Coordinates of C-alpha atoms in Angstrom, one line a residue:
Chain O
X1 CA 94.2 103.7 108.3
X2 CA 90.8 102.6 107.0
X3 CA 90.2 103.2 103.4
X4 CA 86.4 102.3 103.5
X5 CA 83.6 102.9 105.9
X6 CA 80.6 100.7 106.3
X7 CA 77.5 100.7 108.6
X8 CA 78.2 98.0 111.3
X9 CA 75.1 96.0 110.7
X10 CA 71.8 96.0 108.8
X11 CA 68.8 93.9 108.4
X12 CA 66.8 93.0 105.4
X13 CA 63.8 90.9 104.3
X14 CA 64.1 87.6 102.5
X15 CA 63.2 88.1 98.8
X16 CA 63.8 91.9 99.0
X17 CA 66.9 93.6 97.6
X18 CA 69.7 94.3 99.9
X19 CA 71.5 97.6 99.6
X20 CA 75.0 97.8 101.1
X21 CA 76.7 101.0 101.0
X22 CA 80.4 101.6 101.5
X23 CA 82.3 105.2 101.4
X24 CA 85.7 105.4 100.0
X25 CA 86.4 109.1 99.8
X26 CA 90.1 108.8 99.4
X27 CA 90.2 106.2 96.6
X28 CA 93.0 106.7 94.2
X29 CA 92.5 106.5 90.4
X30 CA 94.3 102.9 90.2
X31 CA 92.4 101.6 93.2
X32 CA 89.4 99.1 92.4
X33 CA 86.4 98.6 94.7
X34 CA 86.1 94.9 95.9
X35 CA 83.5 93.3 97.8
X36 CA 83.7 89.9 99.7
X37 CA 81.5 88.1 102.4
X38 CA 82.2 85.9 105.1
X39 CA 79.6 83.6 106.2
X40 CA 80.1 82.3 109.8
X41 CA 83.1 80.2 110.5
X42 CA 84.0 80.0 106.7
X43 CA 86.6 81.7 104.5
X44 CA 85.6 85.0 102.7
X45 CA 84.0 84.5 99.4
X46 CA 84.6 87.1 96.5
X47 CA 81.6 88.8 95.3
X48 CA 82.3 91.5 92.8
X49 CA 84.7 94.2 91.9
X50 CA 84.8 97.4 89.7
X51 CA 86.9 100.3 88.9
X52 CA 84.4 103.0 87.7
X53 CA 81.7 101.4 85.6
X54 CA 78.7 99.6 87.3
X55 CA 79.1 95.7 87.4
X56 CA 76.9 92.8 87.5
X57 CA 77.4 89.2 87.8
X58 CA 75.2 86.1 89.0
X59 CA 75.7 87.1 92.6
X60 CA 75.3 90.8 93.0
X61 CA 75.4 94.3 91.4
X62 CA 77.8 97.0 92.3
X63 CA 76.9 100.7 91.7
X64 CA 80.0 103.1 91.9
X65 CA 79.1 106.8 92.0
X66 CA 80.6 109.1 89.2
X67 CA 83.2 110.7 91.6
X68 CA 84.0 107.1 92.9
X69 CA 84.0 108.2 96.5
X70 CA 81.1 105.7 97.4
X71 CA 79.6 102.5 96.2
X72 CA 76.7 100.3 96.7
X73 CA 76.6 96.5 96.6
X74 CA 73.1 95.2 95.6
X75 CA 71.8 91.8 96.4
X76 CA 68.9 91.6 94.2
X77 CA 66.6 88.8 96.2
X78 CA 68.2 88.5 99.6
X79 CA 68.0 84.8 101.0
X80 CA 68.6 83.5 104.4
X81 CA 71.8 82.1 103.0
X82 CA 73.0 85.8 102.3
X83 CA 73.5 86.5 106.0
X84 CA 77.1 87.0 106.5
X85 CA 79.7 89.8 107.3
X86 CA 80.2 91.9 103.8
X87 CA 83.4 93.6 103.3
X88 CA 84.1 96.4 100.9
X89 CA 87.8 96.8 100.3
X90 CA 89.8 99.1 97.9
X91 CA 92.7 97.8 96.3
X92 CA 95.2 98.9 93.8
X93 CA 95.7 97.0 90.5
X94 CA 99.2 96.2 91.3
X95 CA 98.9 95.4 95.0
X96 CA 97.7 91.9 95.9
X97 CA 97.1 92.5 99.4
X98 CA 93.6 92.9 100.9
X99 CA 93.1 94.7 104.1
X100 CA 89.9 93.8 105.7
X101 CA 87.8 96.3 107.7
X102 CA 85.1 95.5 110.3
X103 CA 82.6 95.0 107.4
X104 CA 78.7 95.3 107.4
X105 CA 76.8 92.2 109.5
X106 CA 73.8 91.7 107.2
X107 CA 71.1 89.6 108.7
X108 CA 68.4 88.4 106.2
X109 CA 65.1 87.6 108.1
X110 CA 62.3 85.4 106.8
Chain S
X1 CA 85.8 78.1 89.6
X2 CA 89.1 78.4 91.7
X3 CA 89.0 76.0 94.6
X4 CA 91.4 76.4 97.9
X5 CA 91.5 73.8 100.4
X6 CA 92.9 73.8 103.8
X7 CA 93.8 70.9 106.2
X8 CA 92.9 70.2 108.9
X9 CA 89.7 72.2 109.1
X10 CA 90.1 72.1 113.0
X11 CA 92.7 70.9 115.4
X12 CA 93.3 70.8 119.2
X13 CA 96.6 70.7 120.5
X14 CA 98.6 71.1 123.8
X15 CA 100.4 74.2 124.9
X16 CA 104.1 74.0 123.8
X17 CA 103.6 71.6 120.7
X18 CA 103.7 72.7 117.0
X19 CA 100.9 72.4 114.4
X20 CA 101.1 72.5 110.7
X21 CA 98.4 73.8 108.6
X22 CA 98.2 73.1 104.8
X23 CA 96.8 75.0 102.1
X24 CA 96.4 74.0 98.7
X25 CA 95.1 75.4 95.3
X26 CA 93.2 72.5 93.8
X27 CA 92.7 73.5 90.3
X28 CA 95.1 76.4 89.5
X29 CA 98.7 77.4 90.2
X30 CA 99.3 80.1 92.7
X31 CA 102.7 81.8 92.9
X32 CA 101.5 83.9 95.8
X33 CA 99.5 82.9 98.9
X34 CA 98.4 84.8 102.0
X35 CA 97.8 83.7 105.5
X36 CA 95.3 85.5 107.7
X37 CA 94.4 85.1 111.3
X38 CA 90.8 85.8 112.8
X39 CA 89.9 86.2 116.4
X40 CA 86.5 85.7 117.5
X41 CA 84.1 88.8 116.4
X42 CA 87.0 90.4 114.7
X43 CA 88.1 90.9 111.2
X44 CA 90.8 89.1 109.3
X45 CA 94.2 90.1 109.9
X46 CA 97.1 89.5 107.4
X47 CA 99.9 87.7 108.8
X48 CA 102.2 87.0 106.0
X49 CA 102.5 86.6 102.2
X50 CA 103.9 83.5 100.8
X51 CA 106.0 83.4 97.6
X52 CA 106.7 80.2 95.9
X53 CA 110.3 79.4 96.2
X54 CA 111.3 82.3 98.4
X55 CA 110.9 83.4 101.8
X56 CA 107.5 84.8 103.2
X57 CA 107.1 88.2 103.9
X58 CA 105.6 89.0 107.4
X59 CA 103.4 91.8 108.4
X60 CA 104.5 94.0 111.3
X61 CA 104.0 92.4 114.7
X62 CA 104.1 88.6 113.3
X63 CA 106.8 86.5 114.7
X64 CA 108.3 84.9 111.9
X65 CA 110.1 82.3 114.1
X66 CA 106.9 81.4 115.6
X67 CA 104.7 81.2 112.5
X68 CA 106.8 79.3 109.8
X69 CA 105.8 79.4 106.3
X70 CA 106.7 77.1 103.5
X71 CA 105.6 77.4 100.0
X72 CA 107.5 74.6 98.1
X73 CA 105.2 74.2 95.1
X74 CA 102.8 76.3 93.0
X75 CA 99.9 74.7 94.7
X76 CA 101.0 74.1 98.2
X77 CA 101.7 76.5 101.3
X78 CA 102.1 75.4 105.0
X79 CA 101.8 77.4 108.1
X80 CA 103.6 75.8 111.3
X81 CA 102.6 77.4 114.5
X82 CA 105.8 76.5 116.7
X83 CA 105.4 76.1 120.4
X84 CA 101.7 77.0 120.3
X85 CA 100.1 78.7 123.5
X86 CA 96.4 79.4 124.2
X87 CA 96.7 82.9 123.0
X88 CA 97.4 81.4 119.4
X89 CA 94.0 79.8 119.4
X90 CA 92.2 81.5 116.4
X91 CA 90.7 80.8 112.9
X92 CA 93.7 80.6 110.4
X93 CA 92.7 81.2 106.7
X94 CA 94.7 81.1 103.8
X95 CA 94.2 82.5 100.2
X96 CA 95.7 81.8 96.9
X97 CA 96.4 84.4 94.3
X98 CA 95.3 83.2 90.7
X99 CA 98.4 84.1 88.4
X100 CA 96.3 83.8 85.2
X101 CA 92.7 84.6 84.2
X102 CA 90.7 86.3 86.8
X103 CA 93.5 87.7 88.8
X104 CA 91.6 87.4 92.2
X105 CA 92.3 86.0 95.7
X106 CA 90.5 83.1 96.5
X107 CA 90.1 82.0 100.0
X108 CA 90.2 78.6 101.8
X109 CA 87.6 77.4 104.3
X110 CA 89.8 78.1 107.4
X111 CA 91.2 76.0 110.2
X112 CA 90.1 76.5 113.6
X113 CA 93.2 76.0 116.2
X114 CA 92.5 75.5 119.8
X115 CA 95.6 75.2 122.1
X116 CA 94.8 73.8 125.6

């Protein structure tokens, strides 16, 4: 059972913000939203995670709706090196496992 | 940061032989490590959870006698693919769960296995 739903692919322009949506309508109260990305032929890279508040770090911002049923990852100024598959994953605080779905293939174009 | 390395980064072996892949957490201790497999154009599939000093826990459908996992120390886990066949050709990725500080999974760069 997929706990998250993401668009299959999206394009964005270099230098512009990239907004990646994720639906997780069945999320439980103790489950966090995690974002990872995987550049071609590399291991996944942790980006950010959150429970209910919006989060920001040096890589991205995470906006979680008040009902927690969806979220948006924002890459503020996309570069060509941000081209990757982005995975939105829901994980309980006491569960170490990560279940990867198909993710969103993001292509940043010059 | 938390760095996880894998060795080798790629390997080619003949059908019927065994291949060992190492996963190391370089700057932190990891009581738990995970092994994933990724076929071309597919997502990562969890194969097993490796706990230091105990037997690995395998996901449904993963043959434990074929994919031997050893986690002998807090910084090293190994995956041995025994009697490899061409269908075992894949990208194998490990991750290490940091036990202190930011309790997140950090992934290795992956090992590309090709069985001829």
